[in-house]
N, CA, C and O atoms as a GROMACS GRO file, in nm:
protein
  392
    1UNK      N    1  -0.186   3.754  -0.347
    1UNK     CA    2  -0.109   3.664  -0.429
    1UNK      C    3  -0.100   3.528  -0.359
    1UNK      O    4  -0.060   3.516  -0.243
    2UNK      N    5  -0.143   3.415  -0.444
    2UNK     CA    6  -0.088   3.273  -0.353
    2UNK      C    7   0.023   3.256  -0.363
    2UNK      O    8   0.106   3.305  -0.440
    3UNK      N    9   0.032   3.151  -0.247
    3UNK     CA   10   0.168   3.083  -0.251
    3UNK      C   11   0.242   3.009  -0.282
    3UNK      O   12   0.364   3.013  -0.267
    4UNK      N   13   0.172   2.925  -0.333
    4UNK     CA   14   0.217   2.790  -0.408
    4UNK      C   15   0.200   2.855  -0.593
    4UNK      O   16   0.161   2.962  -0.641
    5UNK      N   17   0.252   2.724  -0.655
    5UNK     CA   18   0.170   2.709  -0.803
    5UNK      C   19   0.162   2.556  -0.801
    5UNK      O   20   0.250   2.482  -0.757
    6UNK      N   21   0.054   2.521  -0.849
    6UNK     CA   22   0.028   2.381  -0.872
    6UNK      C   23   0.054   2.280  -0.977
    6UNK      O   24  -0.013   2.312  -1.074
    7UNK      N   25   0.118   2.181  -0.998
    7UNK     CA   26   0.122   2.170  -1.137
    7UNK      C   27   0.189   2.012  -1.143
    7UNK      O   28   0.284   1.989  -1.068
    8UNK      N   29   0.164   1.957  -1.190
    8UNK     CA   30   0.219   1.832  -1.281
    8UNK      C   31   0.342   1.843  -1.367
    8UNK      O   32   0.381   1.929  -1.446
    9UNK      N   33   0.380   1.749  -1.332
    9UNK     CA   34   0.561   1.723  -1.417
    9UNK      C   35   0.582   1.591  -1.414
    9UNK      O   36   0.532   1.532  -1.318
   10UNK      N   37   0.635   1.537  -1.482
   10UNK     CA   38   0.719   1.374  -1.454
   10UNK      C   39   0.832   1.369  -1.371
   10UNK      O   40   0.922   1.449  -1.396
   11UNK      N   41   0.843   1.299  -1.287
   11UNK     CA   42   0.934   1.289  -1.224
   11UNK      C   43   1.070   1.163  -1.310
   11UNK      O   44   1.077   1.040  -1.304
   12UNK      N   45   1.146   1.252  -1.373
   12UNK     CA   46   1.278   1.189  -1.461
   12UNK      C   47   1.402   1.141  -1.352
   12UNK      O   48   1.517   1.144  -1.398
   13UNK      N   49   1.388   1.109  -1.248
   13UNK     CA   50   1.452   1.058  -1.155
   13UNK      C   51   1.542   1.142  -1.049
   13UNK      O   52   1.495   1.198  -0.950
   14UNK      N   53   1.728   1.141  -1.098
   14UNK     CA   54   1.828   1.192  -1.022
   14UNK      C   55   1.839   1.323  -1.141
   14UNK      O   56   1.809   1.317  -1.260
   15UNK      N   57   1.897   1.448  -1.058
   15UNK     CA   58   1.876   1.543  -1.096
   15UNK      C   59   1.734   1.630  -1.103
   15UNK      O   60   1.716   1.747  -1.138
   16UNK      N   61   1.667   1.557  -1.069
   16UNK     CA   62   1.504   1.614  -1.128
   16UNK      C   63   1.506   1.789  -1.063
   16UNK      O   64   1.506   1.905  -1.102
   17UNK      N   65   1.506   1.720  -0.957
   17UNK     CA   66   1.541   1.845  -0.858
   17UNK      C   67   1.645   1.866  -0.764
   17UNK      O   68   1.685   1.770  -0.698
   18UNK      N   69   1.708   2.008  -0.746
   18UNK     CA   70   1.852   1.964  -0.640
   18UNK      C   71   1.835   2.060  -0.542
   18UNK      O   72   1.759   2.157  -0.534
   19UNK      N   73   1.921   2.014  -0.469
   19UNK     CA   74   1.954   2.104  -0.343
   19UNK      C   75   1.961   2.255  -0.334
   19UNK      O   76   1.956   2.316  -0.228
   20UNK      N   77   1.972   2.307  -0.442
   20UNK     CA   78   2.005   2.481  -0.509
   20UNK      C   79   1.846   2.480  -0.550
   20UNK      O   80   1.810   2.597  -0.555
   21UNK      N   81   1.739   2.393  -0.581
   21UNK     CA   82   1.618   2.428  -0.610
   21UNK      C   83   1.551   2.396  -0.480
   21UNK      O   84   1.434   2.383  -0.513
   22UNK      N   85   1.557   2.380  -0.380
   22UNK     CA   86   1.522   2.374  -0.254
   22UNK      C   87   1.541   2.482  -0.197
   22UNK      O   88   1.464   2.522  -0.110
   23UNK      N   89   1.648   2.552  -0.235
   23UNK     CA   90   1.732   2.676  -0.150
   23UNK      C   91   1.611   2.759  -0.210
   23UNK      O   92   1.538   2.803  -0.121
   24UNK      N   93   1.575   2.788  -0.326
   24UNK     CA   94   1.598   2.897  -0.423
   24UNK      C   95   1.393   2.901  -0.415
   24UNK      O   96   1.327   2.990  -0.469
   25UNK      N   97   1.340   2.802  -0.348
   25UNK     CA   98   1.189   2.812  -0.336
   25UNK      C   99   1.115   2.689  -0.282
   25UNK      O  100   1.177   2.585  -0.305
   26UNK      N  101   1.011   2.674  -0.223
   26UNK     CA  102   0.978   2.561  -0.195
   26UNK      C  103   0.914   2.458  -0.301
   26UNK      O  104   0.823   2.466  -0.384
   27UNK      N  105   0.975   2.387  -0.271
   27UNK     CA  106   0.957   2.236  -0.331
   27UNK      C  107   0.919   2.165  -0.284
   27UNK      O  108   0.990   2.130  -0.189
   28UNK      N  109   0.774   2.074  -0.304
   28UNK     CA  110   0.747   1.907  -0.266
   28UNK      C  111   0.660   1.831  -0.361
   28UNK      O  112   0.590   1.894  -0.440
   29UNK      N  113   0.657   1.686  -0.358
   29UNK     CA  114   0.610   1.616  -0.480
   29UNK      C  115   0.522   1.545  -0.385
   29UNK      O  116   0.539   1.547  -0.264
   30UNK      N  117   0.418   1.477  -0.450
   30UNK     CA  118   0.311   1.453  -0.400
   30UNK      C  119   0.267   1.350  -0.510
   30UNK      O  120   0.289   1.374  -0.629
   31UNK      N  121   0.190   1.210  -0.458
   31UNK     CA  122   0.085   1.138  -0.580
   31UNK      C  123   0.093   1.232  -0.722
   31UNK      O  124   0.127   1.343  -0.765
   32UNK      N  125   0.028   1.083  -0.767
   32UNK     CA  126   0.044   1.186  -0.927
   32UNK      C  127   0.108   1.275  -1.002
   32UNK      O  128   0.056   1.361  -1.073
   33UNK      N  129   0.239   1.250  -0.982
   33UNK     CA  130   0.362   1.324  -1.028
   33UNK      C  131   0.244   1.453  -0.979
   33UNK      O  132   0.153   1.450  -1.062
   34UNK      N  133   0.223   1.536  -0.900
   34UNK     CA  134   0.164   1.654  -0.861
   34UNK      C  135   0.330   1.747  -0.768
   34UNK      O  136   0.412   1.712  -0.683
   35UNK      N  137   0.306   1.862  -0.843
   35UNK     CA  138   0.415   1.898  -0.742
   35UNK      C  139   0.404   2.049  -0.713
   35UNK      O  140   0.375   2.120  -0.809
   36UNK      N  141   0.429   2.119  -0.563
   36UNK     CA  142   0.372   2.226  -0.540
   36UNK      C  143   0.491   2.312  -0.482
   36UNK      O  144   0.548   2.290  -0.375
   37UNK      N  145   0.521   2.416  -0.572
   37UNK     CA  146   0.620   2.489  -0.558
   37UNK      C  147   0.605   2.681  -0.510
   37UNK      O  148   0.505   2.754  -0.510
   38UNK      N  149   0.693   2.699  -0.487
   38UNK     CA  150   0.674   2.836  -0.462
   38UNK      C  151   0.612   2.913  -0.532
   38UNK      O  152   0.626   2.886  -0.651
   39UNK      N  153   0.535   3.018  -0.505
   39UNK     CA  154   0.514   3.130  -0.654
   39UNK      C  155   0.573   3.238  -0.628
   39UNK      O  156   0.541   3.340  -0.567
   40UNK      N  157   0.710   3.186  -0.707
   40UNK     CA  158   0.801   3.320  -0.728
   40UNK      C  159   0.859   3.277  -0.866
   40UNK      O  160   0.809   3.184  -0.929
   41UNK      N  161   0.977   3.357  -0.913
   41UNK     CA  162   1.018   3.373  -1.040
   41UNK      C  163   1.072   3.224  -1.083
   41UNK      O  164   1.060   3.171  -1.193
   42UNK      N  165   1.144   3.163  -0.947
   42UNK     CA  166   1.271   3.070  -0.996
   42UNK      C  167   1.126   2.927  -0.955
   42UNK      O  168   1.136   2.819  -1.014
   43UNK      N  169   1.050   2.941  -0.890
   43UNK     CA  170   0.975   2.797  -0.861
   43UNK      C  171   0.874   2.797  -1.008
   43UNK      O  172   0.866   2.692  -1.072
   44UNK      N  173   0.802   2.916  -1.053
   44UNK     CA  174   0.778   2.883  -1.204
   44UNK      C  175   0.868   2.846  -1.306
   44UNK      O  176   0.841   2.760  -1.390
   45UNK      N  177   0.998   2.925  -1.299
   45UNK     CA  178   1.081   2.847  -1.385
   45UNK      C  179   1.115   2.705  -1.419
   45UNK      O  180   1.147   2.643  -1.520
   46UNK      N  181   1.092   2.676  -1.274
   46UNK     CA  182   1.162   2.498  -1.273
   46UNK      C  183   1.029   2.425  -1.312
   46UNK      O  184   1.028   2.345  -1.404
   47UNK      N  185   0.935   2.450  -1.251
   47UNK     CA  186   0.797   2.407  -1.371
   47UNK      C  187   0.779   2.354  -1.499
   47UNK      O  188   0.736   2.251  -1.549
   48UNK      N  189   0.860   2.532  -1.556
   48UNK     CA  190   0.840   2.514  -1.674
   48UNK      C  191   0.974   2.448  -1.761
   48UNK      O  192   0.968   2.453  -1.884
   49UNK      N  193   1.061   2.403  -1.715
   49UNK     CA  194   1.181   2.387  -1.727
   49UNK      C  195   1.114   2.242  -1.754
   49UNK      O  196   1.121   2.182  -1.862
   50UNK      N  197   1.050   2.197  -1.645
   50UNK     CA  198   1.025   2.050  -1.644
   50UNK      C  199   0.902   2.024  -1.713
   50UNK      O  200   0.814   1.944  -1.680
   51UNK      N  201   0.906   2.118  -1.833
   51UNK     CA  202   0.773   2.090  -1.894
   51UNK      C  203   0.645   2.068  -1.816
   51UNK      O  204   0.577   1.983  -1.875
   52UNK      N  205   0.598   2.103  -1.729
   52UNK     CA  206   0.485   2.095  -1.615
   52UNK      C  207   0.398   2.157  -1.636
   52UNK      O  208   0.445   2.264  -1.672
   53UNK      N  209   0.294   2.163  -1.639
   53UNK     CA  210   0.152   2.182  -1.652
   53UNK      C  211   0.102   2.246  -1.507
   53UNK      O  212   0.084   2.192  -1.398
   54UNK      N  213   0.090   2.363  -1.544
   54UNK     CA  214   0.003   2.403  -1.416
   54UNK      C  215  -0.114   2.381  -1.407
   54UNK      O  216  -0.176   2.367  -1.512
   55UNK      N  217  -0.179   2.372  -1.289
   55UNK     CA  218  -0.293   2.320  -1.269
   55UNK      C  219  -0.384   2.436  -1.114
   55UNK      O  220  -0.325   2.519  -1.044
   56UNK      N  221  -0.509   2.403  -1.107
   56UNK     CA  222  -0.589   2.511  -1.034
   56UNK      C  223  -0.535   2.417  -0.861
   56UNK      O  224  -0.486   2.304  -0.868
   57UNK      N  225  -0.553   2.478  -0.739
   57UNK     CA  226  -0.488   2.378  -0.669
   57UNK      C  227  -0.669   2.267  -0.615
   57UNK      O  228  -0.686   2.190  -0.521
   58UNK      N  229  -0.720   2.291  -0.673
   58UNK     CA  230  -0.853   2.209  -0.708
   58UNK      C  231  -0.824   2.123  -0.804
   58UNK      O  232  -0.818   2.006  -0.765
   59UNK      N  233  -0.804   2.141  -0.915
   59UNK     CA  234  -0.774   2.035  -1.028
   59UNK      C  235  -0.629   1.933  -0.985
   59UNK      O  236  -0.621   1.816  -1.022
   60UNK      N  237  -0.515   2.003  -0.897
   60UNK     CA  238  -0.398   1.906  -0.811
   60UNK      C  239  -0.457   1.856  -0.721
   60UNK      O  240  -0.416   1.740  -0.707
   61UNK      N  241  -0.583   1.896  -0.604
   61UNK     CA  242  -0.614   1.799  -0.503
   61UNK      C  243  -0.666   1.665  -0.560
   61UNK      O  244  -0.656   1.558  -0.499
   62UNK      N  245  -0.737   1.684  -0.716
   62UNK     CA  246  -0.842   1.591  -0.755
   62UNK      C  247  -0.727   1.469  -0.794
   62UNK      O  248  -0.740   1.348  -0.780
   63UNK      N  249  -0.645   1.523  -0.833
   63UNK     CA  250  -0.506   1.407  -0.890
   63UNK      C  251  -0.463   1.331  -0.796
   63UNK      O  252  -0.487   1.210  -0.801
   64UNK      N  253  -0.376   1.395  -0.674
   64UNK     CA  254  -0.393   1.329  -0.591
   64UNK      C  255  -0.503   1.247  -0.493
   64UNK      O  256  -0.481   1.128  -0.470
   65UNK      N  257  -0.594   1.299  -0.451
   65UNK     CA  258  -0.692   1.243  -0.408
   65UNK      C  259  -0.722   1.134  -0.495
   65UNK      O  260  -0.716   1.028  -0.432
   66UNK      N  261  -0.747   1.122  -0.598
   66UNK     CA  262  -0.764   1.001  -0.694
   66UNK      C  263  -0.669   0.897  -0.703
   66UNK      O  264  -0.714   0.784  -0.717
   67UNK      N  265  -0.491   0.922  -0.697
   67UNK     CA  266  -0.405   0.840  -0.664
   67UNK      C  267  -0.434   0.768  -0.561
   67UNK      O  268  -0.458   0.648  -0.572
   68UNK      N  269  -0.434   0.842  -0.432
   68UNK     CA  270  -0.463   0.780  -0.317
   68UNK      C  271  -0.538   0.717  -0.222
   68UNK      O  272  -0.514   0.692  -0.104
   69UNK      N  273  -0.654   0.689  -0.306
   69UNK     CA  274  -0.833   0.663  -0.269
   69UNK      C  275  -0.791   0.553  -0.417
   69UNK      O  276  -0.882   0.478  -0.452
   70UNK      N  277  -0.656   0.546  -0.497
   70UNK     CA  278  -0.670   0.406  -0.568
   70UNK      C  279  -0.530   0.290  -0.501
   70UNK      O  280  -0.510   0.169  -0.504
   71UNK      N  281  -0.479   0.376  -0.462
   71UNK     CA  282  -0.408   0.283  -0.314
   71UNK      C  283  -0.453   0.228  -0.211
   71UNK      O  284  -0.430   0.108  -0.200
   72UNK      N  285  -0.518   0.283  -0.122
   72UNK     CA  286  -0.626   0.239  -0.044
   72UNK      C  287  -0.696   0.168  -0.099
   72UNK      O  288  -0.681   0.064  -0.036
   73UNK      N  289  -0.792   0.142  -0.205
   73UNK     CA  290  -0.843   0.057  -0.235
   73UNK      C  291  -0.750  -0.077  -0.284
   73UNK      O  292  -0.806  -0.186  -0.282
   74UNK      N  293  -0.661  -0.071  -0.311
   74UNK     CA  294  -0.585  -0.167  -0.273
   74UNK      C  295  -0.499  -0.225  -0.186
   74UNK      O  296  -0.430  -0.327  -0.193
   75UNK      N  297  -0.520  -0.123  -0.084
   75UNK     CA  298  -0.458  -0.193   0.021
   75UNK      C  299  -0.572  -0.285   0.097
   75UNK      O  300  -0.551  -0.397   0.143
   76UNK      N  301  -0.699  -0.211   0.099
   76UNK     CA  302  -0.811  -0.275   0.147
   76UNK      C  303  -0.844  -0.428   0.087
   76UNK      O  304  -0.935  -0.492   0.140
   77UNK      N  305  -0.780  -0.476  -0.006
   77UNK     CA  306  -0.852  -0.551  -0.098
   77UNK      C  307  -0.751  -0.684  -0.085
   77UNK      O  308  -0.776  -0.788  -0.146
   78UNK      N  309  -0.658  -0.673  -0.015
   78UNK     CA  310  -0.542  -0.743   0.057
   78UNK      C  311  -0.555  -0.833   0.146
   78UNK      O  312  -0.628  -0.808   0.241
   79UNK      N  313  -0.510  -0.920   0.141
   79UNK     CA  314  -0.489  -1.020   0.272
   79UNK      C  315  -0.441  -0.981   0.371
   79UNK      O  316  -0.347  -0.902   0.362
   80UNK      N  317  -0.502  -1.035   0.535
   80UNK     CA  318  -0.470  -1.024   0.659
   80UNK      C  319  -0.305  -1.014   0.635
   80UNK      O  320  -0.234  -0.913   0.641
   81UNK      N  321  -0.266  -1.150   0.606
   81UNK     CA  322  -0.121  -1.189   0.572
   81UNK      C  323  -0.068  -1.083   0.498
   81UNK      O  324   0.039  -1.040   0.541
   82UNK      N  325  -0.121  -1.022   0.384
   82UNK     CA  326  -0.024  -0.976   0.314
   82UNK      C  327  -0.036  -0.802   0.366
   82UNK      O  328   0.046  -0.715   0.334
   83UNK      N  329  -0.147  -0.782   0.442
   83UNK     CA  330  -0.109  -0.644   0.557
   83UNK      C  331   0.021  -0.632   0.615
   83UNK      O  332   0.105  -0.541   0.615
   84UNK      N  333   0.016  -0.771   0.676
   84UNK     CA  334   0.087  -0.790   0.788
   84UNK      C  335   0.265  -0.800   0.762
   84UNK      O  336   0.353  -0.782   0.846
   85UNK      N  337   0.283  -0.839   0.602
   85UNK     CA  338   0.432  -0.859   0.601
   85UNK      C  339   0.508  -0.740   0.619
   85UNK      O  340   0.467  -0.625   0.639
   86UNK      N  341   0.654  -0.795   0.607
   86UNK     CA  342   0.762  -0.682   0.676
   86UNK      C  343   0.755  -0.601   0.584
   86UNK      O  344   0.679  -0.631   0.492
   87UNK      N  345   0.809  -0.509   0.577
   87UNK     CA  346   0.855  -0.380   0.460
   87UNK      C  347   0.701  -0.336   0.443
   87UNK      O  348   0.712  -0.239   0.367
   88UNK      N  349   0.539  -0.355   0.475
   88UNK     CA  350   0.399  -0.296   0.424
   88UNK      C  351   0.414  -0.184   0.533
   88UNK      O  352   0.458  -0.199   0.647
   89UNK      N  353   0.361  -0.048   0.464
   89UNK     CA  354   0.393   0.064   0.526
   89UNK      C  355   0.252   0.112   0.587
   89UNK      O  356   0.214   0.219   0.635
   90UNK      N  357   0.189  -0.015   0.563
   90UNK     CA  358   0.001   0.040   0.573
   90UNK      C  359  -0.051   0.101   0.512
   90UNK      O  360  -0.005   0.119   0.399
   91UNK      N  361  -0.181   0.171   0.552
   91UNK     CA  362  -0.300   0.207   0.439
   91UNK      C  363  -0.287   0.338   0.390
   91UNK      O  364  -0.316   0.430   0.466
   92UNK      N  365  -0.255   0.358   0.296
   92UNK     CA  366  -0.210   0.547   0.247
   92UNK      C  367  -0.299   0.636   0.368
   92UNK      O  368  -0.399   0.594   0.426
   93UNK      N  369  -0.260   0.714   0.380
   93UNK     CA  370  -0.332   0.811   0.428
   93UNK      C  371  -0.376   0.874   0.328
   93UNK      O  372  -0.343   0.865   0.209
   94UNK      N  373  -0.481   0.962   0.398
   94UNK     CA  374  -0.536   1.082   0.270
   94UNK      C  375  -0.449   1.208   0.288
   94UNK      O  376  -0.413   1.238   0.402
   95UNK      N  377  -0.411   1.289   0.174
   95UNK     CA  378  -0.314   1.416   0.180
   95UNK      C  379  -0.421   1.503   0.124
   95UNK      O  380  -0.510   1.477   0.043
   96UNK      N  381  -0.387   1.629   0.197
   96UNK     CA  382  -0.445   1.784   0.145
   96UNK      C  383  -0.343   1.845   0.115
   96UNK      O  384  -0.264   1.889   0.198
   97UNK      N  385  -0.333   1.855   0.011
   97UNK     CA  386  -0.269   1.996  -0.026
   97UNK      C  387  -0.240   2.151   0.042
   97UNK      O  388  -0.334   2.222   0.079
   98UNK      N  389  -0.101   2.192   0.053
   98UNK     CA  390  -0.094   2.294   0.111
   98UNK      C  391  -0.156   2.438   0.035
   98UNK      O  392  -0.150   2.546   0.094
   0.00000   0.00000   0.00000
């Protein structure tokens, strides 16, 4: 059995997710409203709660990977100067999926 489920949701802001859905399975959000939760009873629920779309965790790397290879390309595409100002967090990294 895996461990995760993969899947897409919108992220609707405060409330989206709480502290009792942290307890209750793992939770994390990722590029592309992508978000990878436990596979147990209560982490599909909140999925589907949030109208979310599951996805293969191949079809979630491709989402993200595509977010973040279109950040980078804009960070690349930037001025020395505008690298350099305060608050720029630098060049995305690339993420793998757990």
């Amino acid at each position: 059995m895996a461990l995760f489920i993969y899947g897409t949701a919108t992220n609707t802001g405060k409330n989206f997710f709480t502290a009792e859905d942290r307890k209750n399975f793992f939770l994390r959000g990722y590029p592309a409203d992508v978000w990878v939760v436990g596979n147990n009873e209560k982490g599909a629920l909140w999925l589907a709660e949030k109208n979310g779309v599951e996805k293969t965790k191949a079809e979630a790397q491709a989402l993200v990977t595509a977010e973040v290879e279109a950040a980078q390309a804009a960070w690349d595409a930037m001025s020395d100067e505008e690298k350099a100002a305060p608050g720029n967090l630098g060049r995305p990294e690339d993420i793998t999926l757990p």
